Amino acid sequence: MTQQTPVSKAPGRGGAESVAPKRDPRLLATVASPKGWLDAFKRALRGGDLGALPVVIGLILIAVVFQSANDRFLSPQNLSNLTVQIAAIGLMTTGVIMVLLLGEIDLSIGSVAGLAAAALAVLAVKQGVSEWVAIALAVGLGLLVGLVHGFIFAKLGVPAFVVTLAGLLGWQGLHLYLMGADGTINTSPSGTIALLTQTYFVSFMGWAIAVLALGLYVVSVFLVERRRRLAGLPYKPLTGVLFRAALLAVPILGGVWVLNQYKGVPLAFLIFVGFVVALDLILRKTRYGRMVYAVGGNAEAARRAGINVDLIRISVFGIASALAALGGVMLTSRNFAASVSTGGGEELMMAIAAAVIGGTSLFGGRGNAYSALLGGLVLGAIASGLLLLQMNTSVRFMITAGVLLVAVILDSLSRRGRKTHARGGA
Amino acid sequence: MSTPVLELSGISKTFGAVRALSDVDFQVGEGEVVALLGDNGAGKSTLVKVISGAHPADSGGVITWDGKPVSIGTPADAQRLGIATIYQDLALCDNLDIVGNLFLGNEKLHFPGTLDEVEMESRARELLDSLSVRIPNLRVPVASLSGGQRQIIAIARSLLGQPRVVMLDEPTAALGVAQTAQVLDLIERLRDKGLGVLLISHNMADVRAVADRAMVLRLGRNAGDFPIADTSYEEIVAAITGAADNPVSRRSERTGASALATEDK
Ligand SMILES: Nc1ncnc2c1ncn2[C@@H]1O[C@H](COP(=O)(O)OP(=O)(O)O)[C@@H](O)[C@H]1O
Ligand SMILES: [Mg+2]
């Protein structure tokens, strides 16, 4: 093949180049008007970059279907219960998301949740340790377990799914051993553990939290956009910032309003959302989060860039197991007991399914913390709706499987779309 | 030519029983593009690895930097001197955007641990503008870029460390014509900024387009050092193959093909 490469050999190389404009004319600007936003939205749709849209549409669809089948579905009481029900598995999902971002999987989170529940009950009830301390120790145990998984995976090179498969079995064994002859250990119905899922905030507190969160969001985004403008970078104008804040205010203020009509915002849900927000900030705003994405995207590139890949892997597995343990604490709280079956059922599958349905890729490097909330809401809403319709678990499993399959297919298609896109182009 | 920034003399490198480099000399000056040529297995990549610290040379040779003897035992040594290496398999993270890739492992922070995205994007824009690289949106994942743009991002990233010598191992091997031109343009700009460039390429057209000198290796030894402007294609091929009568010259006599045909990879 003959390849004559055209190269500009103008005299006085370089000097003749005109100064590049600050803002490239090819960059499609988002005009701050309803039409501009609509155009930007259409562009995102065509680029296959749908973000949270499919999940949000799915949620609305679920709400409409179940509400028309049973008008108690959208009642404040049902929605309030729903938010408490999804908290435990939701916390496990936030951990799973970290592991999925690395392109790995953790099959042990259900067993770790069960182990933490057993340790919690044994410490608090049998050993008489203060409940606060017992909670801390149970979560600490989870962290330790995860660090062991991460070490074996990162340092000894055993595939993560094998390490955590051994964990799935082994930690369940330790869980059963700790429970001893008792099938169930009841925890105090009025202690700290129980309060985690029995506490609701008075209306005023709910509103205050919502308004504070929205205010912080607007101020922080505004400050960033102002810095971008001063630095001569493309920025979102104030109207755009306020428009996004308004979009965000609808579910937040609406949620608080509905929850306040029952008992108020549940502490358990707030803890879950708090962890989701914290994880989101860590992933998007910190150097640690950037390293997690980098390792998930291309571990070799991350290593060459000087990132300690092993340390990132070990820490992510540690965090994932600690969050699973916290999920186990929540499960104990809601049942006022730890039993031999805590965490041993569908929790693992549902936590992973929620992450994928929420939009985190199984292929690593793509996804965000909010998948835990969105995916958890989808699965929780399906479970709750089918319960109202008195359908049993069999139907729920089949429907959940269908939703999961759709999510995975979307994930695979978008991955393929990006690949072909990357190969083409000039 | 200018005084060499980097000069190697008498460099050898053995891998077990294989003598990949024996007694090799090499130098590159400021604002100079040196093409490193040779057949497959001639030792080009090995020489790059010696200079980059990935595989330190055997004892006996001398490496000087600005005329002073130095030793390069690790990649960190090379980086500290101001040597940047861009390997053929690009070390980019497809899922991160351009800014994220440019500053990977070298992020600008404000509070402890938090990313200063505004600072990084401004610096990225300045860097790419200074290289006359036009990429409209720096916030797209690099997976969506073309091969040439990705190569350019990989090169630009190495420039953040303010190197004085840049080594490129077959930067255009996987690229089409237009994309190759983009990368060659960038190499010329590096030269104009006063950097020394070591370029490995199998493509003689590329070499003739941008290189000032061609350094030929054959079977791990120096086999000639030619100023590109006054050397014919046949002379270089003869040095690469080690004979005036070689498959390439025989073929061009037979077919009367243009002398500027590309040697097969
Ligand atoms: N890590 C290594 N271990 C053993 N032999 C090697 C190693 N790297 C290169 N070689 C040998 O050194 C010689 C030169 O290789 P290389 O520098 O890759 O050639 P080129 O890049 O010019 O094609 C080859 O014979 C190759 O087999
Ligand atoms: Mg090579």
PDB file of C-alpha atoms in Angstrom, chain A residues 108-304:
ATOM      1  CA  SER A 108     -20.748 -11.820  48.639  1.00  0.00           C
ATOM      2  CA  ILE A 109     -22.712  -8.731  49.658  1.00  0.00           C
ATOM      3  CA  GLY A 110     -25.801 -10.704  50.751  1.00  0.00           C
ATOM      4  CA  SER A 111     -23.719 -12.977  52.959  1.00  0.00           C
ATOM      5  CA  VAL A 112     -21.782 -10.013  54.335  1.00  0.00           C
ATOM      6  CA  ALA A 113     -25.066  -8.271  55.173  1.00  0.00           C
ATOM      7  CA  GLY A 114     -26.223 -11.438  56.961  1.00  0.00           C
ATOM      8  CA  LEU A 115     -22.912 -11.755  58.789  1.00  0.00           C
ATOM      9  CA  ALA A 116     -23.125  -8.122  59.919  1.00  0.00           C
ATOM     10  CA  ALA A 117     -26.705  -8.661  61.111  1.00  0.00           C
ATOM     11  CA  ALA A 118     -25.666 -11.721  63.108  1.00  0.00           C
ATOM     12  CA  ALA A 119     -22.641  -9.954  64.597  1.00  0.00           C
ATOM     13  CA  LEU A 120     -24.817  -6.966  65.457  1.00  0.00           C
ATOM     14  CA  ALA A 121     -27.434  -9.077  67.230  1.00  0.00           C
ATOM     15  CA  VAL A 122     -24.915 -11.219  69.087  1.00  0.00           C
ATOM     16  CA  LEU A 123     -22.969  -8.153  70.256  1.00  0.00           C
ATOM     17  CA  ALA A 124     -25.971  -6.050  71.231  1.00  0.00           C
ATOM     18  CA  VAL A 125     -28.206  -8.754  72.689  1.00  0.00           C
ATOM     19  CA  LYS A 126     -25.955 -11.557  73.909  1.00  0.00           C
ATOM     20  CA  GLN A 127     -22.853  -9.565  74.820  1.00  0.00           C
ATOM     21  CA  GLY A 128     -24.711  -6.517  76.037  1.00  0.00           C
ATOM     22  CA  VAL A 129     -22.542  -4.127  74.015  1.00  0.00           C
ATOM     23  CA  SER A 130     -24.106  -0.688  73.543  1.00  0.00           C
ATOM     24  CA  GLU A 131     -26.117  -0.620  70.315  1.00  0.00           C
ATOM     25  CA  TRP A 132     -24.134   2.259  68.844  1.00  0.00           C
ATOM     26  CA  VAL A 133     -20.908   0.404  69.388  1.00  0.00           C
ATOM     27  CA  ALA A 134     -22.420  -2.812  68.041  1.00  0.00           C
ATOM     28  CA  ILE A 135     -23.478  -1.028  64.832  1.00  0.00           C
ATOM     29  CA  ALA A 136     -19.994   0.414  64.415  1.00  0.00           C
ATOM     30  CA  LEU A 137     -18.384  -2.972  65.012  1.00  0.00           C
ATOM     31  CA  ALA A 138     -20.716  -4.715  62.548  1.00  0.00           C
ATOM     32  CA  VAL A 139     -19.913  -2.170  59.820  1.00  0.00           C
ATOM     33  CA  GLY A 140     -16.237  -2.394  60.729  1.00  0.00           C
ATOM     34  CA  LEU A 141     -16.415  -6.166  60.346  1.00  0.00           C
ATOM     35  CA  GLY A 142     -17.901  -5.646  56.884  1.00  0.00           C
ATOM     36  CA  LEU A 143     -15.061  -3.295  55.972  1.00  0.00           C
ATOM     37  CA  LEU A 144     -12.507  -5.845  57.114  1.00  0.00           C
ATOM     38  CA  VAL A 145     -14.152  -8.630  55.106  1.00  0.00           C
ATOM     39  CA  GLY A 146     -14.147  -6.427  52.001  1.00  0.00           C
ATOM     40  CA  LEU A 147     -10.490  -5.510  52.447  1.00  0.00           C
ATOM     41  CA  VAL A 148      -9.679  -9.227  52.576  1.00  0.00           C
ATOM     42  CA  HIS A 149     -11.627  -9.800  49.339  1.00  0.00           C
ATOM     43  CA  GLY A 150      -9.893  -6.856  47.719  1.00  0.00           C
ATOM     44  CA  PHE A 151      -6.460  -8.013  48.840  1.00  0.00           C
ATOM     45  CA  ILE A 152      -6.922 -11.522  47.455  1.00  0.00           C
ATOM     46  CA  PHE A 153      -8.252 -10.099  44.202  1.00  0.00           C
ATOM     47  CA  ALA A 154      -5.744  -7.288  43.707  1.00  0.00           C
ATOM     48  CA  LYS A 155      -2.559  -8.747  45.156  1.00  0.00           C
ATOM     49  CA  LEU A 156      -2.971 -12.460  44.462  1.00  0.00           C
ATOM     50  CA  GLY A 157      -4.724 -12.047  41.135  1.00  0.00           C
ATOM     51  CA  VAL A 158      -7.708 -14.273  41.840  1.00  0.00           C
ATOM     52  CA  PRO A 159     -10.724 -13.180  39.736  1.00  0.00           C
ATOM     53  CA  ALA A 160     -13.095 -11.094  41.841  1.00  0.00           C
ATOM     54  CA  PHE A 161     -16.103 -13.247  41.107  1.00  0.00           C
ATOM     55  CA  VAL A 162     -14.313 -16.326  42.459  1.00  0.00           C
ATOM     56  CA  VAL A 163     -13.067 -14.556  45.588  1.00  0.00           C
ATOM     57  CA  THR A 164     -16.523 -13.226  46.355  1.00  0.00           C
ATOM     58  CA  LEU A 165     -18.148 -16.543  45.467  1.00  0.00           C
ATOM     59  CA  ALA A 166     -16.023 -18.100  48.197  1.00  0.00           C
ATOM     60  CA  GLY A 167     -17.107 -15.172  50.367  1.00  0.00           C
ATOM     61  CA  LEU A 168     -20.762 -15.845  49.546  1.00  0.00           C
ATOM     62  CA  LEU A 169     -20.432 -19.316  50.997  1.00  0.00           C
ATOM     63  CA  GLY A 170     -17.872 -18.703  53.718  1.00  0.00           C
ATOM     64  CA  TRP A 171     -19.419 -15.623  55.321  1.00  0.00           C
ATOM     65  CA  GLN A 172     -22.820 -17.277  55.283  1.00  0.00           C
ATOM     66  CA  GLY A 173     -21.192 -20.146  57.161  1.00  0.00           C
ATOM     67  CA  LEU A 174     -19.764 -17.748  59.750  1.00  0.00           C
ATOM     68  CA  HIS A 175     -23.170 -16.068  59.947  1.00  0.00           C
ATOM     69  CA  LEU A 176     -24.853 -19.411  60.769  1.00  0.00           C
ATOM     70  CA  TYR A 177     -22.085 -20.238  63.251  1.00  0.00           C
ATOM     71  CA  LEU A 178     -22.563 -16.927  65.082  1.00  0.00           C
ATOM     72  CA  MET A 179     -26.313 -17.459  65.293  1.00  0.00           C
ATOM     73  CA  GLY A 180     -25.627 -20.806  66.978  1.00  0.00           C
ATOM     74  CA  ALA A 181     -28.667 -22.753  68.075  1.00  0.00           C
ATOM     75  CA  ASP A 182     -30.928 -19.719  67.853  1.00  0.00           C
ATOM     76  CA  GLY A 183     -32.664 -19.372  64.535  1.00  0.00           C
ATOM     77  CA  THR A 184     -33.458 -15.784  65.451  1.00  0.00           C
ATOM     78  CA  ILE A 185     -32.097 -13.195  67.854  1.00  0.00           C
ATOM     79  CA  ASN A 186     -34.573 -10.431  68.651  1.00  0.00           C
ATOM     80  CA  THR A 187     -33.189  -6.944  69.142  1.00  0.00           C
ATOM     81  CA  SER A 188     -34.697  -4.314  71.413  1.00  0.00           C
ATOM     82  CA  PRO A 189     -37.805  -2.750  69.819  1.00  0.00           C
ATOM     83  CA  SER A 190     -36.880   0.663  71.190  1.00  0.00           C
ATOM     84  CA  GLY A 191     -33.091   0.800  70.983  1.00  0.00           C
ATOM     85  CA  THR A 192     -30.826   2.642  68.570  1.00  0.00           C
ATOM     86  CA  ILE A 193     -30.961  -0.209  66.057  1.00  0.00           C
ATOM     87  CA  ALA A 194     -34.749  -0.172  65.892  1.00  0.00           C
ATOM     88  CA  LEU A 195     -34.821   3.616  65.693  1.00  0.00           C
ATOM     89  CA  LEU A 196     -32.890   3.528  62.402  1.00  0.00           C
ATOM     90  CA  THR A 197     -36.034   2.437  60.585  1.00  0.00           C
ATOM     91  CA  GLN A 198     -38.659   3.636  63.082  1.00  0.00           C
ATOM     92  CA  THR A 199     -37.719   7.313  63.107  1.00  0.00           C
ATOM     93  CA  TYR A 200     -39.553   9.887  61.018  1.00  0.00           C
ATOM     94  CA  PHE A 201     -38.809  13.582  60.866  1.00  0.00           C
ATOM     95  CA  VAL A 202     -41.502  16.133  61.703  1.00  0.00           C
ATOM     96  CA  SER A 203     -42.807  18.066  58.679  1.00  0.00           C
ATOM     97  CA  PHE A 204     -40.726  21.112  59.357  1.00  0.00           C
ATOM     98  CA  MET A 205     -37.499  19.123  59.402  1.00  0.00           C
ATOM     99  CA  GLY A 206     -38.360  17.437  56.114  1.00  0.00           C
ATOM    100  CA  TRP A 207     -38.946  20.798  54.430  1.00  0.00           C
ATOM    101  CA  ALA A 208     -35.827  22.285  55.964  1.00  0.00           C
ATOM    102  CA  ILE A 209     -33.659  19.433  54.701  1.00  0.00           C
ATOM    103  CA  ALA A 210     -35.150  19.634  51.205  1.00  0.00           C
ATOM    104  CA  VAL A 211     -34.775  23.403  50.925  1.00  0.00           C
ATOM    105  CA  LEU A 212     -31.250  23.286  52.317  1.00  0.00           C
ATOM    106  CA  ALA A 213     -30.244  20.596  49.834  1.00  0.00           C
ATOM    107  CA  LEU A 214     -31.720  22.494  46.893  1.00  0.00           C
ATOM    108  CA  GLY A 215     -30.137  25.743  48.062  1.00  0.00           C
ATOM    109  CA  LEU A 216     -26.717  24.144  48.374  1.00  0.00           C
ATOM    110  CA  TYR A 217     -27.129  22.657  44.915  1.00  0.00           C
ATOM    111  CA  VAL A 218     -28.024  25.975  43.280  1.00  0.00           C
ATOM    112  CA  VAL A 219     -25.294  27.935  45.047  1.00  0.00           C
ATOM    113  CA  SER A 220     -22.555  25.399  44.334  1.00  0.00           C
ATOM    114  CA  VAL A 221     -23.509  24.992  40.675  1.00  0.00           C
ATOM    115  CA  PHE A 222     -23.793  28.753  40.285  1.00  0.00           C
ATOM    116  CA  LEU A 223     -20.338  29.307  41.781  1.00  0.00           C
ATOM    117  CA  VAL A 224     -18.788  26.709  39.474  1.00  0.00           C
ATOM    118  CA  GLU A 225     -20.472  28.177  36.389  1.00  0.00           C
ATOM    119  CA  ARG A 226     -19.303  31.646  37.385  1.00  0.00           C
ATOM    120  CA  ARG A 227     -15.725  30.436  37.681  1.00  0.00           C
ATOM    121  CA  ARG A 228     -16.071  28.802  34.276  1.00  0.00           C
ATOM    122  CA  ARG A 229     -17.358  32.054  32.779  1.00  0.00           C
ATOM    123  CA  LEU A 230     -14.505  34.061  34.336  1.00  0.00           C
ATOM    124  CA  ALA A 231     -12.013  31.491  33.025  1.00  0.00           C
ATOM    125  CA  GLY A 232     -13.412  31.882  29.514  1.00  0.00           C
ATOM    126  CA  LEU A 233     -14.778  28.343  29.378  1.00  0.00           C
ATOM    127  CA  PRO A 234     -18.199  27.340  28.063  1.00  0.00           C
ATOM    128  CA  TYR A 235     -20.675  27.788  30.920  1.00  0.00           C
ATOM    129  CA  LYS A 236     -24.341  27.398  31.720  1.00  0.00           C
ATOM    130  CA  PRO A 237     -26.117  30.720  32.168  1.00  0.00           C
ATOM    131  CA  LEU A 238     -28.068  31.387  35.352  1.00  0.00           C
ATOM    132  CA  THR A 239     -31.388  30.615  33.675  1.00  0.00           C
ATOM    133  CA  GLY A 240     -30.072  27.167  32.760  1.00  0.00           C
ATOM    134  CA  VAL A 241     -28.933  26.541  36.332  1.00  0.00           C
ATOM    135  CA  LEU A 242     -32.304  27.589  37.701  1.00  0.00           C
ATOM    136  CA  PHE A 243     -34.114  25.429  35.147  1.00  0.00           C
ATOM    137  CA  ARG A 244     -32.187  22.351  36.280  1.00  0.00           C
ATOM    138  CA  ALA A 245     -32.787  23.238  39.915  1.00  0.00           C
ATOM    139  CA  ALA A 246     -36.507  23.496  39.167  1.00  0.00           C
ATOM    140  CA  LEU A 247     -36.444  20.058  37.513  1.00  0.00           C
ATOM    141  CA  LEU A 248     -34.735  18.674  40.604  1.00  0.00           C
ATOM    142  CA  ALA A 249     -37.103  20.493  42.964  1.00  0.00           C
ATOM    143  CA  VAL A 250     -40.144  18.648  41.586  1.00  0.00           C
ATOM    144  CA  PRO A 251     -39.213  15.177  42.907  1.00  0.00           C
ATOM    145  CA  ILE A 252     -37.513  16.477  46.065  1.00  0.00           C
ATOM    146  CA  LEU A 253     -40.239  18.863  47.240  1.00  0.00           C
ATOM    147  CA  GLY A 254     -42.982  16.572  45.930  1.00  0.00           C
ATOM    148  CA  GLY A 255     -41.435  13.649  47.800  1.00  0.00           C
ATOM    149  CA  VAL A 256     -41.229  15.576  51.062  1.00  0.00           C
ATOM    150  CA  TRP A 257     -44.807  16.774  50.624  1.00  0.00           C
ATOM    151  CA  VAL A 258     -46.114  13.226  50.130  1.00  0.00           C
ATOM    152  CA  LEU A 259     -44.013  11.747  52.949  1.00  0.00           C
ATOM    153  CA  ASN A 260     -45.148  14.518  55.302  1.00  0.00           C
ATOM    154  CA  GLN A 261     -48.758  13.470  54.747  1.00  0.00           C
ATOM    155  CA  TYR A 262     -47.982  10.183  56.417  1.00  0.00           C
ATOM    156  CA  LYS A 263     -45.395  10.191  59.222  1.00  0.00           C
ATOM    157  CA  GLY A 264     -42.778  12.502  57.721  1.00  0.00           C
ATOM    158  CA  VAL A 265     -39.464  11.807  55.971  1.00  0.00           C
ATOM    159  CA  PRO A 266     -38.147   8.439  57.239  1.00  0.00           C
ATOM    160  CA  LEU A 267     -34.648   8.436  58.727  1.00  0.00           C
ATOM    161  CA  ALA A 268     -33.837   5.177  56.932  1.00  0.00           C
ATOM    162  CA  PHE A 269     -34.571   6.730  53.536  1.00  0.00           C
ATOM    163  CA  LEU A 270     -32.593   9.834  54.433  1.00  0.00           C
ATOM    164  CA  ILE A 271     -29.599   7.692  55.389  1.00  0.00           C
ATOM    165  CA  PHE A 272     -29.844   5.892  52.050  1.00  0.00           C
ATOM    166  CA  VAL A 273     -30.139   9.109  50.052  1.00  0.00           C
ATOM    167  CA  GLY A 274     -27.356  10.637  52.144  1.00  0.00           C
ATOM    168  CA  PHE A 275     -25.006   7.812  51.194  1.00  0.00           C
ATOM    169  CA  VAL A 276     -26.004   8.092  47.542  1.00  0.00           C
ATOM    170  CA  VAL A 277     -25.282  11.824  47.501  1.00  0.00           C
ATOM    171  CA  ALA A 278     -22.006  11.345  49.369  1.00  0.00           C
ATOM    172  CA  LEU A 279     -20.905   8.620  46.981  1.00  0.00           C
ATOM    173  CA  ASP A 280     -21.863  10.771  44.014  1.00  0.00           C
ATOM    174  CA  LEU A 281     -19.751  13.655  45.298  1.00  0.00           C
ATOM    175  CA  ILE A 282     -16.827  11.325  45.977  1.00  0.00           C
ATOM    176  CA  LEU A 283     -17.030   9.801  42.512  1.00  0.00           C
ATOM    177  CA  ARG A 284     -17.418  13.040  40.572  1.00  0.00           C
ATOM    178  CA  LYS A 285     -15.535  15.595  42.603  1.00  0.00           C
ATOM    179  CA  THR A 286     -12.580  13.874  44.203  1.00  0.00           C
ATOM    180  CA  ARG A 287      -9.314  12.513  42.997  1.00  0.00           C
ATOM    181  CA  TYR A 288     -10.224   9.158  44.523  1.00  0.00           C
ATOM    182  CA  GLY A 289     -13.397   8.963  42.422  1.00  0.00           C
ATOM    183  CA  ARG A 290     -11.480   9.868  39.275  1.00  0.00           C
ATOM    184  CA  MET A 291      -9.069   7.037  40.012  1.00  0.00           C
ATOM    185  CA  VAL A 292     -11.946   4.570  40.439  1.00  0.00           C
ATOM    186  CA  TYR A 293     -13.313   5.495  37.003  1.00  0.00           C
ATOM    187  CA  ALA A 294      -9.835   5.340  35.487  1.00  0.00           C
ATOM    188  CA  VAL A 295      -9.136   1.860  36.827  1.00  0.00           C
ATOM    189  CA  GLY A 296     -12.543   0.712  35.586  1.00  0.00           C
ATOM    190  CA  GLY A 297     -11.948   2.243  32.163  1.00  0.00           C
ATOM    191  CA  ASN A 298      -8.396   1.016  31.542  1.00  0.00           C
ATOM    192  CA  ALA A 299      -6.411  -0.415  34.446  1.00  0.00           C
ATOM    193  CA  GLU A 300      -3.150  -0.429  32.457  1.00  0.00           C
ATOM    194  CA  ALA A 301      -3.525   3.239  31.555  1.00  0.00           C
ATOM    195  CA  ALA A 302      -4.288   4.030  35.177  1.00  0.00           C
ATOM    196  CA  ARG A 303      -1.187   2.177  36.290  1.00  0.00           C
ATOM    197  CA  ARG A 304       0.987   4.045  33.793  1.00  0.00           C
TER     198      ARG A 304
END
